[in-house]
PDB file of C-alpha atoms in Angstrom:
ATOM      1  CA  MET A  28       0.000   0.000   0.000  1.00 46.00           C
ATOM      2  CA  SER A  29       2.852   2.343   0.750  1.00 47.00           C
ATOM      3  CA  THR A  30       4.375   1.429  -2.574  1.00 49.00           C
ATOM      4  CA  VAL A  31       1.198   2.448  -4.436  1.00 48.00           C
ATOM      5  CA  SER A  32       0.988   5.736  -2.584  1.00 50.00           C
ATOM      6  CA  THR A  33       4.627   6.551  -3.297  1.00 51.00           C
ATOM      7  CA  THR A  34       4.191   5.823  -6.992  1.00 51.00           C
ATOM      8  CA  ARG A  35       1.063   7.979  -7.266  1.00 54.00           C
ATOM      9  CA  ALA A  36       2.595  10.911  -5.422  1.00 51.00           C
ATOM     10  CA  PRO A  37       4.873  12.023  -8.327  1.00 53.00           C
ATOM     11  CA  GLU A  38       1.931  11.670 -10.695  1.00 54.00           C
ATOM     12  CA  ARG A  39      -0.217  13.958  -8.521  1.00 54.00           C
ATOM     13  CA  ALA A  40       2.637  16.453  -8.206  1.00 49.00           C
ATOM     14  CA  ALA A  41       3.116  16.432 -11.971  1.00 49.00           C
ATOM     15  CA  ARG A  42      -0.599  17.024 -12.500  1.00 52.00           C
ATOM     16  CA  THR A  43      -0.660  19.909 -10.035  1.00 51.00           C
ATOM     17  CA  THR A  44       2.462  21.609 -11.420  1.00 51.00           C
ATOM     18  CA  ARG A  45       1.731  20.958 -15.089  1.00 52.00           C
ATOM     19  CA  PRO A  46       0.085  24.101 -16.642  1.00 51.00           C
ATOM     20  CA  GLY A  47      -3.287  23.624 -18.224  1.00 48.00           C
ATOM     21  CA  PRO A  48      -3.683  24.052 -21.978  1.00 51.00           C
ATOM     22  CA  ARG A  49      -5.671  27.297 -21.612  1.00 52.00           C
ATOM     23  CA  LYS A  50      -3.034  28.967 -19.469  1.00 56.00           C
ATOM     24  CA  SER A  51      -0.279  27.893 -21.807  1.00 67.00           C
ATOM     25  CA  LYS A  52      -2.145  29.294 -24.801  1.00 72.00           C
ATOM     26  CA  ARG A  53      -2.672  32.645 -23.118  1.00 72.00           C
ATOM     27  CA  ARG A  54       0.983  32.790 -22.206  1.00 74.00           C
ATOM     28  CA  GLN A  55       1.947  32.142 -25.811  1.00 70.00           C
ATOM     29  CA  ILE A  56      -0.371  34.906 -26.988  1.00 71.00           C
ATOM     30  CA  ARG A  57       1.168  37.360 -24.505  1.00 71.00           C
ATOM     31  CA  GLU A  58       4.656  36.364 -25.578  1.00 71.00           C
ATOM     32  CA  ARG A  59       3.754  37.083 -29.190  1.00 76.00           C
ATOM     33  CA  GLN A  60       2.060  40.393 -28.395  1.00 77.00           C
ATOM     34  CA  TRP A  61       4.564  42.142 -26.154  1.00 80.00           C
ATOM     35  CA  PRO A  62       6.954  43.098 -29.018  1.00 81.00           C
ATOM     36  CA  ALA A  63       4.030  44.843 -30.739  1.00 81.00           C
ATOM     37  CA  TYR A  64       3.290  46.854 -27.586  1.00 82.00           C
ATOM     38  CA  VAL A  65       6.957  47.777 -27.298  1.00 85.00           C
ATOM     39  CA  PHE A  66       7.053  49.136 -30.843  1.00 87.00           C
ATOM     40  CA  LEU A  67       3.685  50.880 -30.376  1.00 86.00           C
ATOM     41  CA  SER A  68       4.649  52.442 -27.058  1.00 88.00           C
ATOM     42  CA  PRO A  69       6.223  55.622 -28.561  1.00 90.00           C
ATOM     43  CA  TRP A  70       3.017  56.292 -30.492  1.00 89.00           C
ATOM     44  CA  MET A  71       0.812  55.475 -27.501  1.00 90.00           C
ATOM     45  CA  ILE A  72       2.830  57.715 -25.195  1.00 93.00           C
ATOM     46  CA  GLY A  73       2.778  60.493 -27.800  1.00 91.00           C
ATOM     47  CA  ALA A  74      -0.974  60.136 -28.284  1.00 90.00           C
ATOM     48  CA  VAL A  75      -1.602  60.426 -24.557  1.00 92.00           C
ATOM     49  CA  VAL A  76       0.910  63.187 -23.779  1.00 91.00           C
ATOM     50  CA  LEU A  77       0.565  65.273 -26.952  1.00 91.00           C
ATOM     51  CA  THR A  78      -3.111  64.722 -27.848  1.00 91.00           C
ATOM     52  CA  LEU A  79      -5.385  63.318 -25.137  1.00 93.00           C
ATOM     53  CA  VAL A  80      -3.984  65.282 -22.185  1.00 94.00           C
ATOM     54  CA  PRO A  81      -3.949  68.641 -24.073  1.00 93.00           C
ATOM     55  CA  MET A  82      -7.510  67.968 -25.265  1.00 94.00           C
ATOM     56  CA  ALA A  83      -8.636  67.319 -21.689  1.00 94.00           C
ATOM     57  CA  VAL A  84      -6.923  70.490 -20.458  1.00 94.00           C
ATOM     58  CA  SER A  85      -8.451  72.477 -23.317  1.00 94.00           C
ATOM     59  CA  LEU A  86     -11.914  71.151 -22.479  1.00 95.00           C
ATOM     60  CA  TYR A  87     -11.450  72.204 -18.859  1.00 96.00           C
ATOM     61  CA  LEU A  88     -10.173  75.661 -19.844  1.00 94.00           C
ATOM     62  CA  SER A  89     -13.216  76.200 -22.073  1.00 95.00           C
ATOM     63  CA  PHE A  90     -15.308  76.413 -18.878  1.00 96.00           C
ATOM     64  CA  THR A  91     -12.933  78.870 -17.214  1.00 95.00           C
ATOM     65  CA  ASP A  92     -11.784  82.472 -17.410  1.00 94.00           C
ATOM     66  CA  TYR A  93      -8.069  82.113 -18.098  1.00 93.00           C
ATOM     67  CA  ASN A  94      -5.675  84.839 -19.258  1.00 90.00           C
ATOM     68  CA  LEU A  95      -2.418  82.816 -19.411  1.00 86.00           C
ATOM     69  CA  PHE A  96      -1.036  84.566 -16.303  1.00 87.00           C
ATOM     70  CA  ASP A  97      -3.510  84.060 -13.475  1.00 89.00           C
ATOM     71  CA  PRO A  98      -4.944  80.704 -12.358  1.00 92.00           C
ATOM     72  CA  PRO A  99      -8.068  79.611 -14.283  1.00 93.00           C
ATOM     73  CA  HIS A 100     -11.376  80.708 -12.767  1.00 93.00           C
ATOM     74  CA  TRP A 101     -14.380  78.430 -13.296  1.00 95.00           C
ATOM     75  CA  VAL A 102     -17.233  80.219 -15.108  1.00 93.00           C
ATOM     76  CA  GLY A 103     -19.251  77.275 -16.425  1.00 92.00           C
ATOM     77  CA  LEU A 104     -20.986  77.890 -19.761  1.00 94.00           C
ATOM     78  CA  ARG A 105     -20.386  81.638 -19.816  1.00 95.00           C
ATOM     79  CA  ASN A 106     -17.811  81.445 -22.628  1.00 94.00           C
ATOM     80  CA  TYR A 107     -20.204  79.486 -24.846  1.00 95.00           C
ATOM     81  CA  GLN A 108     -23.102  81.781 -24.013  1.00 95.00           C
ATOM     82  CA  GLU A 109     -21.095  84.895 -24.808  1.00 93.00           C
ATOM     83  CA  MET A 110     -19.834  83.365 -28.033  1.00 93.00           C
ATOM     84  CA  LEU A 111     -23.233  82.369 -29.359  1.00 93.00           C
ATOM     85  CA  THR A 112     -25.343  85.310 -28.167  1.00 93.00           C
ATOM     86  CA  GLU A 113     -23.139  88.339 -27.451  1.00 92.00           C
ATOM     87  CA  ASP A 114     -20.236  88.316 -29.918  1.00 93.00           C
ATOM     88  CA  PRO A 115     -21.061  89.569 -33.449  1.00 94.00           C
ATOM     89  CA  ARG A 116     -17.440  89.123 -34.571  1.00 94.00           C
ATOM     90  CA  TYR A 117     -17.705  85.424 -33.808  1.00 95.00           C
ATOM     91  CA  TRP A 118     -20.622  85.001 -36.202  1.00 95.00           C
ATOM     92  CA  ARG A 119     -18.831  87.157 -38.762  1.00 95.00           C
ATOM     93  CA  SER A 120     -15.857  84.790 -38.614  1.00 95.00           C
ATOM     94  CA  VAL A 121     -18.232  81.827 -39.022  1.00 95.00           C
ATOM     95  CA  GLY A 122     -19.800  83.430 -42.111  1.00 95.00           C
ATOM     96  CA  THR A 123     -16.417  84.249 -43.650  1.00 95.00           C
ATOM     97  CA  THR A 124     -15.175  80.703 -43.079  1.00 96.00           C
ATOM     98  CA  MET A 125     -18.332  79.164 -44.541  1.00 96.00           C
ATOM     99  CA  LEU A 126     -18.060  81.395 -47.628  1.00 95.00           C
ATOM    100  CA  TYR A 127     -14.459  80.334 -48.067  1.00 96.00           C
ATOM    101  CA  VAL A 128     -15.311  76.615 -47.747  1.00 96.00           C
ATOM    102  CA  VAL A 129     -18.273  76.785 -50.136  1.00 96.00           C
ATOM    103  CA  VAL A 130     -16.283  78.620 -52.820  1.00 96.00           C
ATOM    104  CA  ALA A 131     -12.752  77.242 -52.448  1.00 95.00           C
ATOM    105  CA  VAL A 132     -13.426  73.511 -52.063  1.00 96.00           C
ATOM    106  CA  PRO A 133     -15.498  72.990 -55.271  1.00 96.00           C
ATOM    107  CA  LEU A 134     -13.118  75.153 -57.318  1.00 96.00           C
ATOM    108  CA  LYS A 135     -10.067  73.320 -56.038  1.00 96.00           C
ATOM    109  CA  LEU A 136     -11.509  69.865 -56.589  1.00 95.00           C
ATOM    110  CA  GLY A 137     -12.874  70.787 -60.020  1.00 95.00           C
ATOM    111  CA  LEU A 138      -9.516  72.128 -61.178  1.00 95.00           C
ATOM    112  CA  ALA A 139      -7.704  69.113 -59.725  1.00 95.00           C
ATOM    113  CA  LEU A 140     -10.009  66.701 -61.558  1.00 94.00           C
ATOM    114  CA  GLY A 141      -9.709  68.586 -64.842  1.00 92.00           C
ATOM    115  CA  VAL A 142      -5.910  68.629 -64.749  1.00 92.00           C
ATOM    116  CA  ALA A 143      -5.823  64.964 -63.710  1.00 92.00           C
ATOM    117  CA  MET A 144      -7.923  64.010 -66.746  1.00 90.00           C
ATOM    118  CA  LEU A 145      -5.568  65.951 -69.004  1.00 89.00           C
ATOM    119  CA  LEU A 146      -2.521  64.253 -67.505  1.00 89.00           C
ATOM    120  CA  ARG A 147      -4.099  60.822 -67.875  1.00 86.00           C
ATOM    121  CA  ASN A 148      -4.125  61.208 -71.651  1.00 80.00           C
ATOM    122  CA  LEU A 149      -0.509  62.375 -71.848  1.00 79.00           C
ATOM    123  CA  SER A 150       1.922  59.876 -73.301  1.00 73.00           C
ATOM    124  CA  ARG A 151       5.076  61.889 -72.570  1.00 78.00           C
ATOM    125  CA  GLY A 152       6.104  64.128 -69.717  1.00 76.00           C
ATOM    126  CA  ARG A 153       3.407  62.940 -67.348  1.00 76.00           C
ATOM    127  CA  GLY A 154       5.847  62.649 -64.453  1.00 81.00           C
ATOM    128  CA  PHE A 155       7.236  66.147 -65.039  1.00 86.00           C
ATOM    129  CA  TYR A 156       3.825  67.821 -65.191  1.00 84.00           C
ATOM    130  CA  ARG A 157       2.584  65.854 -62.212  1.00 85.00           C
ATOM    131  CA  SER A 158       5.546  67.075 -60.158  1.00 87.00           C
ATOM    132  CA  ALA A 159       5.162  70.625 -61.440  1.00 88.00           C
ATOM    133  CA  PHE A 160       1.469  70.794 -60.547  1.00 89.00           C
ATOM    134  CA  TYR A 161       2.091  69.150 -57.189  1.00 89.00           C
ATOM    135  CA  ALA A 162       4.813  71.617 -56.153  1.00 87.00           C
ATOM    136  CA  PRO A 163       2.398  74.416 -55.060  1.00 87.00           C
ATOM    137  CA  SER A 164       0.828  72.026 -52.560  1.00 86.00           C
ATOM    138  CA  LEU A 165       4.217  71.737 -50.870  1.00 83.00           C
ATOM    139  CA  LEU A 166       5.059  75.446 -50.997  1.00 81.00           C
ATOM    140  CA  GLY A 167       1.697  77.193 -50.747  1.00 71.00           C
ATOM    141  CA  ALA A 168       1.156  76.588 -47.026  1.00 73.00           C
ATOM    142  CA  SER A 169       4.273  78.568 -46.075  1.00 82.00           C
ATOM    143  CA  MET A 170       4.180  82.133 -44.800  1.00 87.00           C
ATOM    144  CA  SER A 171       6.633  83.299 -47.465  1.00 86.00           C
ATOM    145  CA  ILE A 172       4.383  82.206 -50.355  1.00 88.00           C
ATOM    146  CA  ALA A 173       1.384  83.827 -48.654  1.00 89.00           C
ATOM    147  CA  LEU A 174       3.275  87.115 -48.389  1.00 90.00           C
ATOM    148  CA  VAL A 175       4.260  86.913 -52.059  1.00 89.00           C
ATOM    149  CA  TRP A 176       0.624  86.240 -52.916  1.00 91.00           C
ATOM    150  CA  LYS A 177      -0.390  89.297 -50.885  1.00 90.00           C
ATOM    151  CA  ALA A 178       2.103  91.442 -52.824  1.00 90.00           C
ATOM    152  CA  LEU A 179       0.660  90.204 -56.125  1.00 91.00           C
ATOM    153  CA  PHE A 180      -2.863  91.302 -55.179  1.00 91.00           C
ATOM    154  CA  ASN A 181      -1.946  94.442 -53.260  1.00 88.00           C
ATOM    155  CA  ASP A 182      -2.369  98.015 -54.448  1.00 84.00           C
ATOM    156  CA  GLY A 183      -0.019  98.512 -57.372  1.00 81.00           C
ATOM    157  CA  GLY A 184       0.618  94.767 -57.575  1.00 84.00           C
ATOM    158  CA  THR A 185       0.892  92.577 -60.640  1.00 88.00           C
ATOM    159  CA  VAL A 186      -2.744  91.483 -60.694  1.00 88.00           C
ATOM    160  CA  ALA A 187      -4.089  95.032 -60.461  1.00 85.00           C
ATOM    161  CA  GLY A 188      -1.715  96.133 -63.234  1.00 87.00           C
ATOM    162  CA  VAL A 189      -2.742  93.304 -65.563  1.00 88.00           C
ATOM    163  CA  LEU A 190      -6.445  93.943 -64.983  1.00 87.00           C
ATOM    164  CA  ASP A 191      -5.970  97.687 -65.554  1.00 85.00           C
ATOM    165  CA  SER A 192      -4.291  96.965 -68.900  1.00 86.00           C
ATOM    166  CA  VAL A 193      -7.412  95.165 -70.145  1.00 86.00           C
ATOM    167  CA  GLY A 194      -9.815  97.795 -68.850  1.00 83.00           C
ATOM    168  CA  ILE A 195     -10.835  96.137 -65.562  1.00 84.00           C
ATOM    169  CA  HIS A 196     -10.168  98.582 -62.744  1.00 82.00           C
ATOM    170  CA  THR A 197     -10.482  96.775 -59.423  1.00 83.00           C
ATOM    171  CA  GLY A 198      -7.541  98.241 -57.578  1.00 83.00           C
ATOM    172  CA  GLY A 199      -5.775  96.160 -54.986  1.00 85.00           C
ATOM    173  CA  TRP A 200      -7.788  93.168 -53.879  1.00 91.00           C
ATOM    174  CA  VAL A 201      -6.180  93.004 -50.428  1.00 90.00           C
ATOM    175  CA  GLY A 202      -7.569  96.401 -49.424  1.00 88.00           C
ATOM    176  CA  ASN A 203     -11.034  95.771 -50.866  1.00 88.00           C
ATOM    177  CA  PRO A 204     -13.488  94.227 -48.341  1.00 90.00           C
ATOM    178  CA  ASP A 205     -15.474  92.653 -51.190  1.00 91.00           C
ATOM    179  CA  LEU A 206     -12.467  90.965 -52.806  1.00 91.00           C
ATOM    180  CA  ALA A 207      -9.982  90.301 -49.994  1.00 92.00           C
ATOM    181  CA  VAL A 208     -11.379  86.867 -49.134  1.00 94.00           C
ATOM    182  CA  TYR A 209     -11.042  85.771 -52.761  1.00 94.00           C
ATOM    183  CA  VAL A 210      -7.290  86.383 -52.577  1.00 93.00           C
ATOM    184  CA  ILE A 211      -7.141  83.545 -50.051  1.00 94.00           C
ATOM    185  CA  VAL A 212      -9.569  81.465 -52.130  1.00 95.00           C
ATOM    186  CA  LEU A 213      -7.314  81.744 -55.185  1.00 94.00           C
ATOM    187  CA  LEU A 214      -4.257  80.868 -53.110  1.00 93.00           C
ATOM    188  CA  THR A 215      -6.021  77.721 -51.924  1.00 93.00           C
ATOM    189  CA  VAL A 216      -7.220  76.752 -55.410  1.00 94.00           C
ATOM    190  CA  TRP A 217      -3.651  77.211 -56.705  1.00 93.00           C
ATOM    191  CA  GLN A 218      -2.608  74.406 -54.338  1.00 92.00           C
ATOM    192  CA  PHE A 219      -4.618  71.736 -56.173  1.00 92.00           C
ATOM    193  CA  GLY A 220      -1.681  69.344 -56.599  1.00 91.00           C
ATOM    194  CA  ALA A 221      -2.463  66.935 -53.745  1.00 91.00           C
ATOM    195  CA  PRO A 222      -6.059  66.101 -54.781  1.00 94.00           C
ATOM    196  CA  MET A 223      -4.923  66.055 -58.420  1.00 93.00           C
ATOM    197  CA  VAL A 224      -2.462  63.226 -57.721  1.00 92.00           C
ATOM    198  CA  ILE A 225      -5.188  61.268 -55.917  1.00 94.00           C
ATOM    199  CA  PHE A 226      -7.617  61.841 -58.799  1.00 94.00           C
ATOM    200  CA  LEU A 227      -4.982  60.726 -61.286  1.00 92.00           C
ATOM    201  CA  ALA A 228      -4.418  57.500 -59.358  1.00 91.00           C
ATOM    202  CA  GLY A 229      -8.161  56.872 -59.336  1.00 92.00           C
ATOM    203  CA  LEU A 230      -8.518  57.544 -63.064  1.00 91.00           C
ATOM    204  CA  GLN A 231      -5.783  55.065 -63.860  1.00 89.00           C
ATOM    205  CA  GLN A 232      -7.767  52.343 -62.054  1.00 89.00           C
ATOM    206  CA  ILE A 233     -10.755  52.697 -64.421  1.00 88.00           C
ATOM    207  CA  SER A 234     -10.627  50.018 -67.097  1.00 86.00           C
ATOM    208  CA  PRO A 235     -10.272  51.328 -70.681  1.00 87.00           C
ATOM    209  CA  ASP A 236     -12.663  48.575 -71.765  1.00 88.00           C
ATOM    210  CA  LEU A 237     -15.530  50.539 -70.231  1.00 87.00           C
ATOM    211  CA  TYR A 238     -14.800  53.546 -72.430  1.00 87.00           C
ATOM    212  CA  GLU A 239     -14.361  51.364 -75.524  1.00 87.00           C
ATOM    213  CA  ALA A 240     -17.708  49.661 -74.938  1.00 89.00           C
ATOM    214  CA  ALA A 241     -19.405  53.017 -74.376  1.00 87.00           C
ATOM    215  CA  ALA A 242     -17.858  54.411 -77.569  1.00 88.00           C
ATOM    216  CA  LEU A 243     -19.139  51.421 -79.546  1.00 86.00           C
ATOM    217  CA  ASP A 244     -22.618  52.152 -78.193  1.00 84.00           C
ATOM    218  CA  GLY A 245     -22.344  55.713 -79.496  1.00 85.00           C
ATOM    219  CA  ALA A 246     -21.606  57.517 -76.211  1.00 84.00           C
ATOM    220  CA  GLY A 247     -19.626  60.732 -76.606  1.00 86.00           C
ATOM    221  CA  ARG A 248     -17.000  62.111 -74.231  1.00 86.00           C
ATOM    222  CA  ARG A 249     -19.526  63.981 -72.130  1.00 88.00           C
ATOM    223  CA  ARG A 250     -21.712  60.923 -71.759  1.00 89.00           C
ATOM    224  CA  GLN A 251     -18.707  58.781 -70.902  1.00 88.00           C
ATOM    225  CA  PHE A 252     -17.680  61.273 -68.231  1.00 88.00           C
ATOM    226  CA  VAL A 253     -21.128  61.332 -66.635  1.00 88.00           C
ATOM    227  CA  SER A 254     -21.880  57.609 -66.898  1.00 88.00           C
ATOM    228  CA  ILE A 255     -18.429  56.073 -66.376  1.00 88.00           C
ATOM    229  CA  THR A 256     -15.858  58.481 -64.954  1.00 89.00           C
ATOM    230  CA  VAL A 257     -17.986  60.107 -62.273  1.00 89.00           C
ATOM    231  CA  PRO A 258     -19.502  56.880 -60.822  1.00 90.00           C
ATOM    232  CA  MET A 259     -16.229  54.953 -60.908  1.00 91.00           C
ATOM    233  CA  LEU A 260     -14.332  57.892 -59.437  1.00 93.00           C
ATOM    234  CA  SER A 261     -16.930  58.733 -56.775  1.00 93.00           C
ATOM    235  CA  PRO A 262     -15.008  57.085 -53.857  1.00 93.00           C
ATOM    236  CA  VAL A 263     -11.970  59.207 -54.728  1.00 94.00           C
ATOM    237  CA  VAL A 264     -14.137  62.314 -55.029  1.00 94.00           C
ATOM    238  CA  PHE A 265     -15.616  61.585 -51.625  1.00 95.00           C
ATOM    239  CA  PHE A 266     -12.168  61.055 -50.081  1.00 95.00           C
ATOM    240  CA  ASN A 267     -10.838  64.343 -51.455  1.00 95.00           C
ATOM    241  CA  LEU A 268     -14.028  66.173 -50.487  1.00 95.00           C
ATOM    242  CA  VAL A 269     -13.815  65.106 -46.853  1.00 96.00           C
ATOM    243  CA  LEU A 270     -10.134  66.011 -46.586  1.00 95.00           C
ATOM    244  CA  GLU A 271     -10.540  69.409 -48.243  1.00 95.00           C
ATOM    245  CA  VAL A 272     -13.571  70.357 -46.154  1.00 96.00           C
ATOM    246  CA  ILE A 273     -11.755  69.498 -42.927  1.00 95.00           C
ATOM    247  CA  ASN A 274      -8.626  71.388 -43.996  1.00 94.00           C
ATOM    248  CA  SER A 275     -10.585  74.409 -45.211  1.00 94.00           C
ATOM    249  CA  PHE A 276     -12.269  74.933 -41.850  1.00 95.00           C
ATOM    250  CA  GLN A 277      -8.801  75.114 -40.272  1.00 93.00           C
ATOM    251  CA  VAL A 278      -7.213  77.617 -42.666  1.00 92.00           C
ATOM    252  CA  PHE A 279      -4.987  80.070 -40.813  1.00 92.00           C
ATOM    253  CA  THR A 280      -1.647  80.951 -42.406  1.00 90.00           C
ATOM    254  CA  PRO A 281      -2.973  82.593 -45.623  1.00 91.00           C
ATOM    255  CA  ALA A 282      -5.551  84.605 -43.677  1.00 91.00           C
ATOM    256  CA  PHE A 283      -2.952  85.754 -41.166  1.00 92.00           C
ATOM    257  CA  ALA A 284      -0.475  86.760 -43.875  1.00 91.00           C
ATOM    258  CA  VAL A 285      -2.934  88.497 -46.220  1.00 90.00           C
ATOM    259  CA  SER A 286      -4.729  90.436 -43.470  1.00 89.00           C
ATOM    260  CA  GLY A 287      -1.649  91.207 -41.423  1.00 87.00           C
ATOM    261  CA  GLY A 288      -3.097  89.234 -38.528  1.00 86.00           C
ATOM    262  CA  ASP A 289      -6.115  91.468 -37.872  1.00 88.00           C
ATOM    263  CA  GLY A 290      -8.657  89.989 -40.302  1.00 89.00           C
ATOM    264  CA  GLY A 291      -8.978  93.220 -42.270  1.00 85.00           C
ATOM    265  CA  PRO A 292     -10.190  95.060 -44.106  1.00 88.00           C
ATOM    266  CA  ALA A 293     -13.443  95.362 -42.116  1.00 88.00           C
ATOM    267  CA  ASP A 294     -13.107  91.755 -40.852  1.00 90.00           C
ATOM    268  CA  SER A 295     -13.544  90.455 -44.409  1.00 91.00           C
ATOM    269  CA  THR A 296     -10.731  87.931 -43.866  1.00 92.00           C
ATOM    270  CA  MET A 297     -11.495  87.186 -40.223  1.00 94.00           C
ATOM    271  CA  PHE A 298     -11.530  83.416 -40.482  1.00 95.00           C
ATOM    272  CA  TYR A 299     -12.584  81.271 -37.543  1.00 96.00           C
ATOM    273  CA  THR A 300      -9.085  80.128 -36.622  1.00 95.00           C
ATOM    274  CA  LEU A 301      -7.724  83.660 -36.998  1.00 95.00           C
ATOM    275  CA  TYR A 302     -10.348  84.987 -34.590  1.00 95.00           C
ATOM    276  CA  LEU A 303      -9.561  82.099 -32.233  1.00 95.00           C
ATOM    277  CA  TYR A 304      -5.897  83.111 -32.334  1.00 95.00           C
ATOM    278  CA  GLU A 305      -6.778  86.752 -31.696  1.00 94.00           C
ATOM    279  CA  ARG A 306      -8.950  85.989 -28.680  1.00 94.00           C
ATOM    280  CA  GLY A 307      -6.489  83.509 -27.222  1.00 93.00           C
ATOM    281  CA  PHE A 308      -3.083  85.089 -27.768  1.00 92.00           C
ATOM    282  CA  THR A 309      -3.760  88.753 -28.523  1.00 91.00           C
ATOM    283  CA  ALA A 310      -6.594  89.428 -26.070  1.00 91.00           C
ATOM    284  CA  SER A 311      -5.368  86.729 -23.622  1.00 91.00           C
ATOM    285  CA  HIS A 312      -8.827  85.160 -23.326  1.00 93.00           C
ATOM    286  CA  MET A 313      -7.583  81.601 -23.482  1.00 94.00           C
ATOM    287  CA  GLY A 314     -10.724  80.114 -21.967  1.00 95.00           C
ATOM    288  CA  TYR A 315     -12.835  81.749 -24.663  1.00 95.00           C
ATOM    289  CA  ALA A 316     -10.435  80.508 -27.358  1.00 95.00           C
ATOM    290  CA  ALA A 317     -10.617  76.975 -25.954  1.00 95.00           C
ATOM    291  CA  ALA A 318     -14.405  77.101 -26.173  1.00 96.00           C
ATOM    292  CA  MET A 319     -14.126  78.260 -29.791  1.00 96.00           C
ATOM    293  CA  ALA A 320     -11.799  75.351 -30.545  1.00 95.00           C
ATOM    294  CA  TRP A 321     -14.251  72.813 -29.138  1.00 96.00           C
ATOM    295  CA  LEU A 322     -17.158  74.247 -31.096  1.00 96.00           C
ATOM    296  CA  LEU A 323     -15.020  74.048 -34.230  1.00 96.00           C
ATOM    297  CA  LEU A 324     -14.264  70.398 -33.480  1.00 95.00           C
ATOM    298  CA  ILE A 325     -17.962  69.656 -33.008  1.00 96.00           C
ATOM    299  CA  ALA A 326     -18.875  71.497 -36.226  1.00 95.00           C
ATOM    300  CA  ILE A 327     -16.257  69.655 -38.283  1.00 96.00           C
ATOM    301  CA  GLY A 328     -17.380  66.337 -36.806  1.00 96.00           C
ATOM    302  CA  ALA A 329     -21.022  67.075 -37.603  1.00 96.00           C
ATOM    303  CA  ILE A 330     -20.279  68.126 -41.192  1.00 96.00           C
ATOM    304  CA  THR A 331     -18.094  65.063 -41.718  1.00 95.00           C
ATOM    305  CA  LEU A 332     -20.881  62.840 -40.388  1.00 96.00           C
ATOM    306  CA  ILE A 333     -23.348  64.479 -42.788  1.00 96.00           C
ATOM    307  CA  LEU A 334     -20.979  63.854 -45.691  1.00 95.00           C
ATOM    308  CA  PHE A 335     -20.670  60.189 -44.748  1.00 94.00           C
ATOM    309  CA  ARG A 336     -24.429  59.787 -44.397  1.00 94.00           C
ATOM    310  CA  THR A 337     -25.197  61.462 -47.727  1.00 93.00           C
ATOM    311  CA  SER A 338     -22.426  59.546 -49.505  1.00 91.00           C
ATOM    312  CA  ARG A 339     -24.603  56.441 -49.524  1.00 88.00           C
ATOM    313  CA  SER A 340     -26.726  57.975 -52.287  1.00 90.00           C
ATOM    314  CA  TRP A 341     -23.944  59.016 -54.673  1.00 90.00           C
ATOM    315  CA  VAL A 342     -20.738  57.080 -53.902  1.00 90.00           C
ATOM    316  CA  PHE A 343     -20.348  53.868 -55.926  1.00 86.00           C
ATOM    317  CA  TYR A 344     -18.091  51.036 -54.763  1.00 82.00           C
ATOM    318  CA  ALA A 345     -17.175  48.208 -57.090  1.00 67.00           C
ATOM    319  CA  ASP A 346     -17.632  45.521 -54.416  1.00 61.00           C
ATOM    320  CA  GLU A 347     -21.258  46.618 -53.969  1.00 58.00           C
ATOM    321  CA  GLU A 348     -22.130  45.937 -57.590  1.00 52.00           C
ATOM    322  CA  GLY A 349     -23.568  42.505 -56.897  1.00 44.00           C
ATOM    323  CA  ARG A 350     -25.462  43.413 -53.714  1.00 44.00           C
TER     324      ARG A 350
END
């Protein structure tokens, strides 16, 4: 009997110390995952320290009266109430920004699509022209280019001189409240290179067989564009539209350079972000500026959501053809 018990004792010890299959599998999964967390840790730390924590602080400051020098003083919803009901310059900046978005985005995307279609049919020099048209997208966001653009449209500038020579007397656009915003619109449209490259990549994915079949059926170029190019390119159009709308609501550098930082003349170039900068760093109302930033975030999110919801009726995806 003692012999049986002594022989079973190692077996019981082995069973108690032997890890179960579930535990072993989890351990293997953890061993495979920890290198991924190590490589992701710089991004995760950066996201928390540089994005999430500043967003939380900004949200708190939006409910305070903070002037960058004294400790924040809690005021609740007063900043939002003042912004929406007592500040006419705020609504003027909203109107100027909306006008800019409605005019600049369609013009930029239309020009980008037109140039992309021209480049698609080129047999030689496509790479050179693609690089040449893309260059303004790299340079146009700089302050130096914006200042050069301001000089072109200023009183006595090149644009005013050319228009005067053909009998169109507009004077300097920068000093004209009715035309100043269009200086920034034209600067934005001039930077059509980035969406053009995306459009060109999308056009090259459309099969030439579709155009050949349409031509055999008697469809002209306009009909081919409406019935083939636009539907097949609609996901790319939607992608560029969302990006350009989001970027247009955040325009700052051209408005700051053209207006000299004050949104003039007569607040005609007082864009939303420029007014946010003025209230936060010029007037030292950082709590008010934080509230403006959060309303801008909410507005951009709402408009983006509307674009995604409405895209179901006009965006065509090839994998949905058989559904």
